[in-house]
Short mmCIF file of C-alpha atoms in Angstrom, two decimals:
data_model
loop_
_atom_site.label_atom_id
_atom_site.label_comp_id
_atom_site.label_asym_id
_atom_site.label_seq_id
_atom_site.Cartn_x
_atom_site.Cartn_y
_atom_site.Cartn_z
CA MET A 1 -64.68 -47.89 48.10
CA ARG A 2 -64.25 -45.94 44.89
CA PRO A 3 -64.67 -42.43 46.44
CA LEU A 4 -62.12 -43.41 49.12
CA VAL A 5 -59.59 -44.49 46.49
CA GLN A 6 -60.11 -41.24 44.61
CA THR A 7 -59.62 -39.25 47.80
CA ILE A 8 -56.39 -41.08 48.65
CA LEU A 9 -55.15 -40.64 45.08
CA LEU A 10 -55.94 -36.91 45.19
CA ILE A 11 -54.08 -36.52 48.49
CA CYS A 12 -51.07 -38.36 47.02
CA ILE A 13 -51.06 -36.13 43.95
CA ILE A 14 -51.28 -32.95 46.06
CA SER A 15 -48.57 -34.21 48.39
CA PHE A 16 -46.35 -35.18 45.47
CA GLY A 17 -46.86 -31.79 43.87
CA TYR A 18 -46.04 -30.02 47.13
CA ALA A 19 -42.93 -32.12 47.56
CA GLN A 20 -41.84 -31.39 44.01
CA LYS A 21 -42.41 -27.70 44.53
CA LYS A 22 -40.45 -27.73 47.79
CA VAL A 23 -37.46 -29.48 46.24
CA ALA A 24 -37.49 -27.23 43.19
CA SER A 25 -37.65 -23.99 45.16
CA PRO A 26 -34.50 -21.88 44.81
CA PRO A 27 -32.14 -21.61 47.78
CA THR A 28 -32.15 -18.50 49.93
CA ASP A 29 -30.02 -15.69 48.56
CA PRO A 30 -26.55 -16.40 50.07
CA LEU A 31 -25.98 -12.68 50.60
CA VAL A 32 -28.98 -12.26 52.89
CA GLY A 33 -27.61 -11.45 56.33
CA PHE A 34 -24.02 -11.46 55.09
CA ASP A 35 -23.27 -7.87 56.17
CA ASN A 36 -24.45 -8.63 59.69
CA PHE A 37 -22.31 -11.76 59.79
CA VAL A 38 -19.11 -9.97 58.72
CA ASN A 39 -19.69 -7.12 61.19
CA GLN A 40 -20.29 -9.66 63.94
CA MET A 41 -17.03 -11.43 63.06
CA LEU A 42 -15.16 -8.11 63.20
CA ILE A 43 -16.39 -7.71 66.78
CA GLU A 44 -15.83 -11.30 67.87
CA TRP A 45 -12.30 -11.54 66.47
CA ARG A 46 -11.37 -7.90 67.17
CA VAL A 47 -10.34 -6.97 63.62
CA PRO A 48 -10.06 -3.23 62.82
CA GLY A 49 -10.88 -3.48 59.11
CA ALA A 50 -11.52 -5.91 56.26
CA ALA A 51 -12.77 -6.14 52.70
CA VAL A 52 -14.56 -8.97 50.89
CA GLY A 53 -15.01 -9.82 47.22
CA ILE A 54 -17.16 -12.63 45.76
CA VAL A 55 -17.25 -13.88 42.16
CA LYS A 56 -19.56 -16.44 40.54
CA ASP A 57 -20.11 -17.67 36.98
CA GLY A 58 -17.87 -15.07 35.38
CA LYS A 59 -19.24 -12.08 37.27
CA ILE A 60 -18.32 -10.01 40.31
CA LEU A 61 -21.26 -10.39 42.68
CA TYR A 62 -20.01 -8.51 45.72
CA THR A 63 -17.25 -6.17 46.84
CA LYS A 64 -17.39 -4.23 50.08
CA GLY A 65 -15.24 -2.80 52.85
CA TYR A 66 -15.86 -3.16 56.59
CA GLY A 67 -14.44 -1.40 59.62
CA PHE A 68 -11.56 1.04 59.44
CA LYS A 69 -8.36 1.37 57.44
CA ASP A 70 -7.12 4.20 59.69
CA LEU A 71 -8.27 4.08 63.31
CA LYS A 72 -6.74 7.40 64.34
CA ASN A 73 -8.64 9.31 61.67
CA ASN A 74 -11.74 7.05 61.61
CA LEU A 75 -11.33 6.36 57.89
CA PRO A 76 -13.45 3.43 56.68
CA VAL A 77 -12.30 0.54 54.50
CA THR A 78 -13.84 0.66 51.01
CA ALA A 79 -13.93 -1.88 48.21
CA GLN A 80 -11.09 0.13 46.62
CA THR A 81 -8.86 0.18 49.72
CA LEU A 82 -5.45 -1.29 48.97
CA PHE A 83 -3.97 -3.96 51.27
CA PRO A 84 -0.65 -5.79 50.92
CA ILE A 85 -1.75 -9.29 49.86
CA ALA A 86 1.63 -10.80 50.79
CA SER A 87 2.01 -14.43 49.68
CA CYS A 88 -1.12 -14.34 47.53
CA THR A 89 1.43 -12.74 45.16
CA LYS A 90 2.94 -16.18 44.56
CA SER A 91 0.16 -17.24 42.18
CA PHE A 92 0.94 -14.18 40.04
CA THR A 93 4.59 -15.17 39.76
CA ALA A 94 3.68 -18.77 38.87
CA THR A 95 1.27 -17.46 36.23
CA ALA A 96 4.02 -15.23 34.83
CA LEU A 97 6.19 -18.32 34.36
CA GLY A 98 3.26 -19.98 32.60
CA ILE A 99 3.00 -17.04 30.22
CA LEU A 100 6.70 -17.44 29.37
CA ALA A 101 6.03 -21.13 28.74
CA ASP A 102 3.20 -20.12 26.40
CA GLU A 103 5.66 -17.92 24.53
CA GLY A 104 8.08 -20.82 24.14
CA LYS A 105 10.70 -19.10 26.26
CA LEU A 106 10.52 -21.40 29.28
CA ASP A 107 10.40 -25.15 29.76
CA TRP A 108 8.91 -26.00 33.17
CA ASN A 109 11.18 -29.03 33.48
CA LYS A 110 14.46 -27.55 32.29
CA PRO A 111 17.09 -26.84 35.00
CA VAL A 112 17.11 -23.25 36.20
CA LYS A 113 20.89 -23.32 35.75
CA ASP A 114 20.38 -23.46 31.97
CA TYR A 115 18.63 -20.07 32.12
CA LEU A 116 20.60 -18.59 35.01
CA PRO A 117 24.26 -19.63 34.77
CA ASP A 118 25.01 -17.77 38.02
CA PHE A 119 22.31 -19.65 39.96
CA GLN A 120 24.04 -21.33 42.88
CA LEU A 121 22.78 -23.05 46.01
CA HIS A 122 24.82 -24.44 48.87
CA ASP A 123 24.22 -27.96 47.52
CA GLU A 124 25.75 -28.62 44.09
CA TYR A 125 23.38 -31.43 43.13
CA ALA A 126 20.35 -29.27 43.92
CA THR A 127 21.87 -26.42 41.93
CA ARG A 128 22.16 -28.58 38.82
CA ILE A 129 18.72 -30.24 38.82
CA ILE A 130 16.23 -27.70 40.24
CA THR A 131 13.72 -26.55 37.63
CA ALA A 132 11.37 -23.59 37.30
CA ARG A 133 8.56 -25.90 38.43
CA ASP A 134 10.52 -26.72 41.60
CA LEU A 135 11.16 -23.08 42.46
CA VAL A 136 7.44 -22.39 42.82
CA SER A 137 6.25 -25.66 44.40
CA HIS A 138 8.28 -25.55 47.65
CA ARG A 139 10.23 -28.75 47.01
CA THR A 140 13.83 -27.59 46.56
CA GLY A 141 15.03 -28.71 50.00
CA LEU A 142 15.76 -25.13 51.07
CA PRO A 143 14.06 -24.04 54.31
CA ARG A 144 12.68 -20.55 54.71
CA HIS A 145 15.77 -18.61 55.89
CA ASP A 146 13.49 -15.55 56.06
CA TRP A 147 15.83 -13.63 58.35
CA THR A 148 18.16 -13.15 55.39
CA TRP A 149 15.74 -10.60 53.92
CA LEU A 150 13.31 -9.52 56.66
CA TYR A 151 14.04 -5.91 57.62
CA ALA A 152 17.42 -6.15 55.87
CA ASN A 153 18.82 -3.34 53.76
CA LEU A 154 19.35 -5.61 50.73
CA ASP A 155 17.97 -5.57 47.21
CA ARG A 156 16.79 -8.55 45.14
CA GLN A 157 20.07 -9.14 43.34
CA SER A 158 22.04 -9.10 46.60
CA LEU A 159 19.72 -11.68 48.14
CA TYR A 160 19.92 -13.82 45.01
CA GLN A 161 23.72 -13.82 45.15
CA ARG A 162 23.65 -14.96 48.80
CA LEU A 163 21.65 -18.13 48.17
CA LYS A 164 24.86 -20.16 47.91
CA TYR A 165 25.58 -19.57 51.59
CA LEU A 166 22.29 -21.02 52.84
CA PRO A 167 22.28 -24.71 53.82
CA LEU A 168 19.51 -27.00 52.58
CA SER A 169 17.74 -28.94 55.32
CA LYS A 170 16.28 -31.68 53.09
CA PRO A 171 17.19 -33.38 49.81
CA VAL A 172 15.47 -32.02 46.71
CA TYR A 173 11.86 -33.31 46.44
CA ALA A 174 12.03 -34.99 49.85
CA GLN A 175 9.59 -32.72 51.66
CA TYR A 176 7.38 -29.66 51.30
CA GLN A 177 9.17 -26.62 52.75
CA TYR A 178 7.52 -23.27 52.20
CA ASN A 179 10.08 -20.86 50.80
CA ASN A 180 10.00 -17.18 49.84
CA LEU A 181 13.56 -16.99 48.51
CA MET A 182 12.84 -19.52 45.76
CA TYR A 183 9.89 -17.42 44.59
CA MET A 184 12.22 -14.43 44.55
CA THR A 185 14.54 -16.52 42.39
CA ALA A 186 11.61 -17.28 40.07
CA GLY A 187 11.27 -13.50 39.71
CA VAL A 188 14.94 -13.24 38.76
CA LEU A 189 14.34 -16.01 36.21
CA ILE A 190 11.43 -14.04 34.72
CA GLU A 191 13.63 -10.95 34.49
CA ARG A 192 16.47 -12.76 32.72
CA ILE A 193 14.26 -14.58 30.22
CA SER A 194 11.97 -11.65 29.38
CA GLY A 195 14.48 -8.83 29.59
CA LYS A 196 12.03 -6.94 31.80
CA SER A 197 11.88 -6.51 35.54
CA TRP A 198 9.43 -8.76 37.35
CA GLU A 199 7.37 -5.67 38.13
CA ASN A 200 7.20 -4.49 34.51
CA PHE A 201 6.45 -8.00 33.24
CA LEU A 202 3.50 -8.29 35.63
CA ARG A 203 2.18 -4.85 34.71
CA GLU A 204 2.31 -5.60 30.99
CA LYS A 205 1.25 -9.26 30.88
CA ILE A 206 -1.11 -9.56 33.85
CA LEU A 207 -2.23 -6.39 35.62
CA SER A 208 -3.01 -4.34 32.51
CA PRO A 209 -5.01 -6.97 30.58
CA LEU A 210 -6.86 -7.92 33.78
CA GLU A 211 -7.74 -4.25 34.32
CA MET A 212 -6.25 -4.37 37.81
CA LYS A 213 -5.83 -0.63 37.55
CA GLN A 214 -5.32 0.17 41.22
CA THR A 215 -2.96 -2.69 42.08
CA VAL A 216 0.64 -1.67 42.82
CA LEU A 217 3.84 -3.65 43.35
CA ALA A 218 5.97 -1.55 45.70
CA TYR A 219 5.47 0.65 48.75
CA PRO A 220 6.41 3.95 47.06
CA GLU A 221 3.47 3.36 44.71
CA LEU A 222 1.18 2.40 47.58
CA PHE A 223 1.92 5.60 49.48
CA GLN A 224 0.88 7.65 46.45
CA SER A 225 -2.62 6.19 46.68
CA SER A 226 -5.34 8.03 48.57
CA ASP A 227 -6.97 4.77 49.68
CA TYR A 228 -4.75 2.23 51.42
CA SER A 229 -4.95 0.56 54.80
CA LEU A 230 -2.63 0.79 57.75
CA SER A 231 -2.00 -2.39 59.75
CA TYR A 232 -2.31 -2.89 63.49
CA ARG A 233 -0.90 -5.02 66.26
CA ASP A 234 -2.54 -5.63 69.60
CA ASN A 235 -0.62 -4.15 72.53
CA ASN A 236 -2.46 -5.27 75.68
CA GLY A 237 -5.83 -4.41 74.20
CA GLN A 238 -4.67 -1.23 72.43
CA TRP A 239 -4.11 -1.01 68.69
CA LEU A 240 -0.67 0.18 67.57
CA GLU A 241 0.34 0.79 63.96
CA GLN A 242 2.68 -1.93 62.73
CA GLY A 243 4.51 -0.04 59.99
CA PHE A 244 5.91 -0.99 56.59
CA GLY A 245 9.60 -1.81 57.16
CA SER A 246 9.80 -5.53 56.35
CA ASN A 247 11.73 -5.18 53.05
CA ILE A 248 9.06 -7.23 51.26
CA ASP A 249 9.60 -5.33 48.01
CA ALA A 250 13.08 -6.86 47.71
CA ILE A 251 11.58 -10.34 47.40
CA GLY A 252 8.61 -8.95 45.45
CA PRO A 253 7.80 -12.12 43.45
CA ALA A 254 7.12 -13.88 46.76
CA GLY A 255 4.82 -11.30 48.30
CA SER A 256 4.91 -7.60 47.40
CA ILE A 257 1.61 -7.02 45.57
CA LYS A 258 -0.78 -4.48 47.11
CA SER A 259 -4.35 -4.76 45.84
CA ASN A 260 -8.03 -4.42 46.68
CA VAL A 261 -11.02 -6.76 46.49
CA VAL A 262 -12.22 -5.32 43.18
CA ASP A 263 -8.94 -5.99 41.38
CA MET A 264 -8.47 -9.33 43.14
CA SER A 265 -11.92 -10.35 41.94
CA HIS A 266 -10.59 -9.91 38.39
CA TRP A 267 -7.73 -12.24 39.30
CA LEU A 268 -10.14 -14.91 40.54
CA LEU A 269 -12.32 -14.54 37.44
CA MET A 270 -9.28 -15.30 35.27
CA GLN A 271 -8.40 -18.34 37.40
CA LEU A 272 -11.97 -19.63 37.06
CA GLY A 273 -12.16 -18.64 33.40
CA LYS A 274 -9.47 -21.08 32.23
CA GLY A 275 -6.95 -18.29 31.78
CA LYS A 276 -9.34 -15.92 30.03
CA PHE A 277 -10.57 -12.50 31.16
CA GLY A 278 -13.20 -10.84 29.02
CA ASN A 279 -12.21 -11.64 25.45
CA GLN A 280 -8.48 -11.91 26.17
CA GLN A 281 -6.53 -15.10 26.92
CA ILE A 282 -4.02 -14.08 29.59
CA ILE A 283 -2.44 -17.53 29.94
CA SER A 284 -3.25 -20.73 28.09
CA GLU A 285 -5.63 -23.17 29.74
CA THR A 286 -2.85 -25.78 29.60
CA ASN A 287 -0.29 -23.79 31.55
CA LEU A 288 -2.86 -22.44 33.98
CA LYS A 289 -3.73 -26.07 34.76
CA GLU A 290 -0.06 -26.68 35.46
CA THR A 291 -0.22 -24.14 38.28
CA HIS A 292 -3.44 -25.75 39.58
CA THR A 293 -1.97 -29.28 39.56
CA PRO A 294 -0.71 -30.82 42.85
CA HIS A 295 3.08 -31.10 42.91
CA ILE A 296 3.84 -32.03 46.51
CA ILE A 297 1.97 -33.06 49.66
CA VAL A 298 1.94 -30.35 52.31
CA SER A 299 3.79 -31.55 55.40
CA PRO A 300 2.87 -32.59 57.95
CA ALA A 301 0.00 -34.44 56.26
CA GLU A 302 -2.86 -33.95 58.67
CA ILE A 303 -6.56 -33.19 58.65
CA THR A 304 -7.42 -30.66 61.34
CA PHE A 305 -11.15 -30.83 60.61
CA SER A 306 -13.10 -33.71 59.08
CA GLU A 307 -14.52 -31.40 56.38
CA LEU A 308 -11.04 -30.74 54.96
CA GLY A 309 -9.06 -33.10 52.75
CA TYR A 310 -5.30 -33.57 52.74
CA ALA A 311 -3.51 -30.52 51.37
CA SER A 312 -1.13 -30.42 48.45
CA TYR A 313 0.66 -27.53 46.77
CA GLY A 314 0.63 -26.72 43.07
CA MET A 315 2.44 -23.62 41.85
CA GLY A 316 1.20 -20.66 43.86
CA TRP A 317 -1.88 -22.53 45.10
CA ASN A 318 -2.80 -24.78 48.00
CA ILE A 319 -5.08 -27.57 46.79
CA ASN A 320 -7.45 -29.66 48.90
CA THR A 321 -11.15 -30.42 49.33
CA TYR A 322 -13.72 -28.61 51.43
CA ARG A 323 -16.73 -30.73 52.38
CA GLY A 324 -16.09 -32.85 49.31
CA PHE A 325 -15.62 -29.95 46.86
CA LEU A 326 -12.29 -29.26 45.15
CA ARG A 327 -10.83 -26.04 46.53
CA LEU A 328 -7.79 -23.95 45.60
CA SER A 329 -6.61 -21.22 47.93
CA HIS A 330 -3.69 -19.20 49.22
CA ASN A 331 -3.19 -16.88 52.13
CA GLY A 332 -0.75 -14.09 52.85
CA SER A 333 0.88 -12.52 55.89
CA ILE A 334 3.16 -9.50 56.14
CA GLU A 335 3.49 -6.66 58.65
CA GLY A 336 0.17 -7.40 60.32
CA PHE A 337 -1.86 -7.79 57.15
CA ARG A 338 -3.65 -11.08 56.51
CA SER A 339 -5.23 -12.11 53.21
CA GLN A 340 -7.06 -15.15 51.89
CA MET A 341 -8.23 -16.02 48.38
CA THR A 342 -10.21 -19.17 47.65
CA PHE A 343 -11.98 -20.60 44.64
CA PHE A 344 -13.96 -23.70 43.75
CA PRO A 345 -13.25 -24.45 40.06
CA ASN A 346 -16.07 -26.94 39.56
CA GLN A 347 -18.66 -24.53 41.01
CA ASN A 348 -17.19 -21.48 39.25
CA PHE A 349 -17.16 -19.57 42.51
CA GLY A 350 -14.48 -17.63 44.46
CA VAL A 351 -13.91 -15.27 47.37
CA VAL A 352 -11.14 -12.96 48.57
CA VAL A 353 -10.82 -11.48 52.07
CA LEU A 354 -8.27 -8.80 53.01
CA THR A 355 -7.62 -7.63 56.59
CA ASN A 356 -5.32 -5.29 58.49
CA THR A 357 -4.26 -7.14 61.62
CA GLY A 358 -2.35 -10.31 62.39
CA ALA A 359 -3.54 -10.38 65.99
CA VAL A 360 -5.87 -13.29 65.24
CA ASP A 361 -3.69 -14.82 62.52
CA TYR A 362 -5.88 -16.47 59.85
CA TYR A 363 -8.82 -17.34 62.09
CA PHE A 364 -10.93 -14.38 60.98
CA VAL A 365 -10.36 -14.78 57.23
CA ASN A 366 -11.04 -18.51 57.45
CA SER A 367 -14.26 -17.87 59.36
CA ILE A 368 -15.44 -15.58 56.56
CA CYS A 369 -14.30 -17.76 53.66
CA ASN A 370 -15.79 -20.95 55.09
CA TYR A 371 -19.09 -19.25 55.88
CA ILE A 372 -19.35 -17.93 52.33
CA ALA A 373 -18.48 -21.36 50.93
CA ASP A 374 -21.20 -23.02 53.00
CA LYS A 375 -23.75 -20.49 51.79
CA TRP A 376 -22.86 -20.60 48.09
CA LEU A 377 -22.46 -24.37 48.04
CA ASN A 378 -25.95 -24.59 49.58
CA LEU A 379 -24.68 -26.59 52.57
CA PRO A 380 -25.71 -26.44 56.24
CA VAL A 381 -23.67 -23.60 57.72
CA ILE A 382 -20.98 -24.71 60.16
CA ASP A 383 -20.19 -22.48 63.12
CA TRP A 384 -16.58 -22.08 62.08
CA ALA A 385 -15.99 -19.13 64.39
CA SER A 386 -16.58 -21.30 67.46
CA ARG A 387 -14.46 -24.11 66.08
CA LEU A 388 -11.62 -21.78 65.23
CA LYS A 389 -11.77 -20.09 68.62
CA THR A 390 -11.21 -23.53 70.13
CA ALA A 391 -8.33 -24.10 67.71
CA GLN A 392 -6.89 -20.72 68.68
CA ALA A 393 -7.05 -21.59 72.38
CA GLU A 394 -5.40 -24.95 71.70
CA ALA A 395 -2.62 -23.25 69.73
CA LYS A 396 -1.97 -20.83 72.59
CA ALA A 397 -1.89 -23.72 75.05
CA LYS A 398 0.58 -25.54 72.81
CA GLN A 399 2.81 -22.45 72.69
CA GLN A 400 2.73 -22.21 76.46
CA LYS A 401 3.57 -25.90 76.77
CA THR A 402 6.57 -25.39 74.49
CA LYS A 403 7.75 -22.49 76.66
CA ASP A 404 7.34 -24.58 79.79
CA GLU A 405 9.27 -27.46 78.24
CA ASN A 406 12.00 -25.06 77.17
CA ALA A 407 12.29 -23.76 80.73
CA SER A 408 12.41 -27.30 82.12
CA LYS A 409 15.35 -28.20 79.87
CA ARG A 410 17.45 -25.42 81.31
CA LYS A 411 20.31 -26.69 83.48
CA SER A 412 20.29 -24.73 86.72
CA ASP A 413 23.36 -23.60 88.64
CA THR A 414 25.49 -23.19 85.54
CA LYS A 415 27.38 -20.17 84.30
CA PRO A 416 29.25 -19.04 81.19
CA SER A 417 32.76 -20.43 80.79
CA GLN A 418 34.26 -16.95 80.38
CA LYS A 419 33.69 -13.46 81.62
CA LEU A 420 30.84 -11.74 79.86
CA SER A 421 33.06 -9.22 78.06
CA SER A 422 34.63 -12.11 76.09
CA TYR A 423 31.32 -12.68 74.27
CA ARG A 424 30.97 -9.10 73.14
CA GLY A 425 31.72 -8.14 69.57
CA LYS A 426 30.57 -8.30 65.97
CA TYR A 427 29.30 -11.57 64.50
CA GLU A 428 28.75 -12.10 60.76
CA HIS A 429 27.20 -14.55 58.32
CA PRO A 430 27.65 -14.15 54.55
CA ALA A 431 23.90 -14.38 53.88
CA TYR A 432 22.24 -13.29 57.11
CA GLY A 433 24.44 -10.26 57.74
CA SER A 434 25.80 -9.17 61.09
CA PHE A 435 24.96 -8.07 64.61
CA VAL A 436 26.96 -6.52 67.43
CA LEU A 437 26.59 -7.66 71.03
CA GLU A 438 27.11 -5.33 73.98
CA THR A 439 26.90 -6.33 77.62
CA ARG A 440 24.09 -5.18 79.86
CA GLY A 441 24.22 -6.24 83.49
CA ASP A 442 25.85 -9.45 84.68
CA GLU A 443 24.14 -12.04 82.48
CA GLU A 444 22.60 -10.20 79.54
CA PHE A 445 23.53 -8.82 76.13
CA ILE A 446 21.80 -6.29 73.93
CA GLY A 447 22.10 -6.24 70.17
CA VAL A 448 20.58 -5.00 66.93
CA PHE A 449 19.90 -7.19 63.89
CA HIS A 450 18.57 -5.62 60.68
CA ASN A 451 17.73 -2.53 62.74
CA LEU A 452 15.63 -4.61 65.17
CA PRO A 453 16.65 -4.69 68.84
CA PHE A 454 17.03 -7.92 70.79
CA THR A 455 18.48 -9.12 74.06
CA LEU A 456 20.25 -12.31 75.11
CA GLN A 457 19.79 -13.77 78.55
CA HIS A 458 21.87 -16.57 80.00
CA TYR A 459 20.18 -19.96 79.55
CA HIS A 460 22.88 -22.41 80.66
CA TYR A 461 26.62 -22.96 80.15
CA ASP A 462 27.63 -20.99 77.02
CA VAL A 463 24.08 -20.91 75.66
CA PHE A 464 22.01 -17.73 75.76
CA GLU A 465 18.36 -17.26 74.80
CA GLY A 466 17.02 -14.44 72.66
CA THR A 467 14.11 -12.05 73.08
CA GLY A 468 12.72 -9.47 70.67
CA ALA A 469 13.75 -10.18 67.07
CA PHE A 470 15.29 -13.49 68.15
CA ASP A 471 12.56 -14.54 70.56
CA GLN A 472 13.41 -17.91 72.17
CA ALA A 473 16.26 -18.57 69.70
CA LYS A 474 19.27 -20.26 71.27
CA PHE A 475 22.72 -18.69 70.88
CA ASP A 476 25.39 -21.34 71.45
CA PHE A 477 28.79 -19.67 71.73
CA ARG A 478 31.78 -21.76 70.63
CA ILE A 479 35.46 -21.62 71.63
CA ASN A 480 38.46 -22.05 69.33
CA ALA A 481 41.68 -23.96 70.04
CA THR A 482 43.19 -20.99 71.85
CA GLY A 483 40.24 -20.73 74.22
CA ASP A 484 38.66 -17.63 72.70
CA ILE A 485 35.02 -17.15 71.69
CA ASP A 486 35.18 -17.13 67.88
CA ARG A 487 31.63 -17.92 66.71
CA VAL A 488 28.05 -18.46 67.76
CA VAL A 489 25.56 -20.98 66.39
CA VAL A 490 22.04 -19.55 66.34
CA THR A 491 19.11 -21.99 66.09
CA LEU A 492 16.39 -20.32 64.03
CA ALA A 493 12.88 -21.57 63.34
CA ASN A 494 12.43 -22.77 59.74
CA ALA A 495 16.14 -22.45 59.09
CA GLY A 496 18.11 -24.60 61.53
CA ASP A 497 21.55 -23.89 62.97
CA ILE A 498 23.20 -20.81 61.45
CA GLU A 499 26.79 -20.05 62.35
CA PHE A 500 27.88 -16.43 62.76
CA LYS A 501 31.62 -15.88 63.00
CA LYS A 502 33.08 -13.33 65.35
CA THR A 503 34.92 -10.73 63.25
CA ALA A 504 35.61 -7.96 65.76
CA PRO A 505 35.85 -7.67 69.56
#
């Protein structure tokens, strides 16, 4: 019996030792096979070019470019290639406010009106109580109204002065409403308090100490670089250059930064480093935490995948959980470019992905970011590409359903109340600007808004439907007491009903 006991004991010890060794063995290097994965995603999602940066434990672990920044000339993306990062800029503006708070020049909770006496919204109550914190947490009640600035020939100050003509769609604090114009206003606030332009403040207080040496803030600077990406749109399977005419520089604090994955890795290191980069404290840990703190629930409150928690918004950051881990992130979209930056503060890990097409929206960047997260968090890898392809198909089906429902609501056998020439003329709004309508054919108008062409086709009665710049927007023409067409109410997504008055025949 004794030899048998010894044998069993020996087997148990060996087994235990093997088990201990197996558990203690280090995980596979997360970067093994990563290049192949990214290149495969470029093919599957049809993305011309991208760049990826990864940081961990205070160090840059990976920066690399994939695909092409210029298809015509076969120029590859590099780790230094500049991309417009669009709304990823918002975290920089929120941080700039935090720096002013560190300097004792800004109180997060003090009304903006106290710093900007000329600040004026359409709603007087909102004008009096909105704070700097509110400007950058999307809770002012102002909807996007993006057509006030997109492709318009207006500068920042002109847009700021037009805020008073834009109706709020919700009471202050009532609901999350993403808004670029309020971030632009935060930039004006920075300028007034500091005595420096938003651009110069960022260069001095953020870009220079972070050694973001290649990052630029306006297109003229970008075009002086020898390494920047073009953007592309899909035209029936063919890539066409999208161009740079959006006027994003005018609302710079909301989205005008152009950077690369090397410089953006420095940005993530500072976010993970409690406001410190190298030996320099860029922003205090206290005020950096303010930007990382949830301020409002993102509406609608929904969980698209079981691995994701409910989303909230801080100041320049979306905040939720990914597979149980706290995650902060932000994405950006302008002129075909798509960007995504993500970090996990408790794991001291972050990633940035920059791309040059909007043809697949954020599906590609999310596929990359989620894959990297799974690898570095040492979790079973989820096939996010397949999941997101299903989500993409469902989104397209939903869009088609909306179009079908729109067509079904059209009242047939109706006609305009007046001859078509009566609707021609110039229509103006004090914030949105103007457009001129000319007739084309028996039931169609052509027009130009902010240098973008559009057409109007008869929908029913005195309602016309837009194409081009005003795709699917309804134009409801109204008649005055004398029976003349004197205005048109245009229903715009993320803005509501905007009335343009007829000022010339």
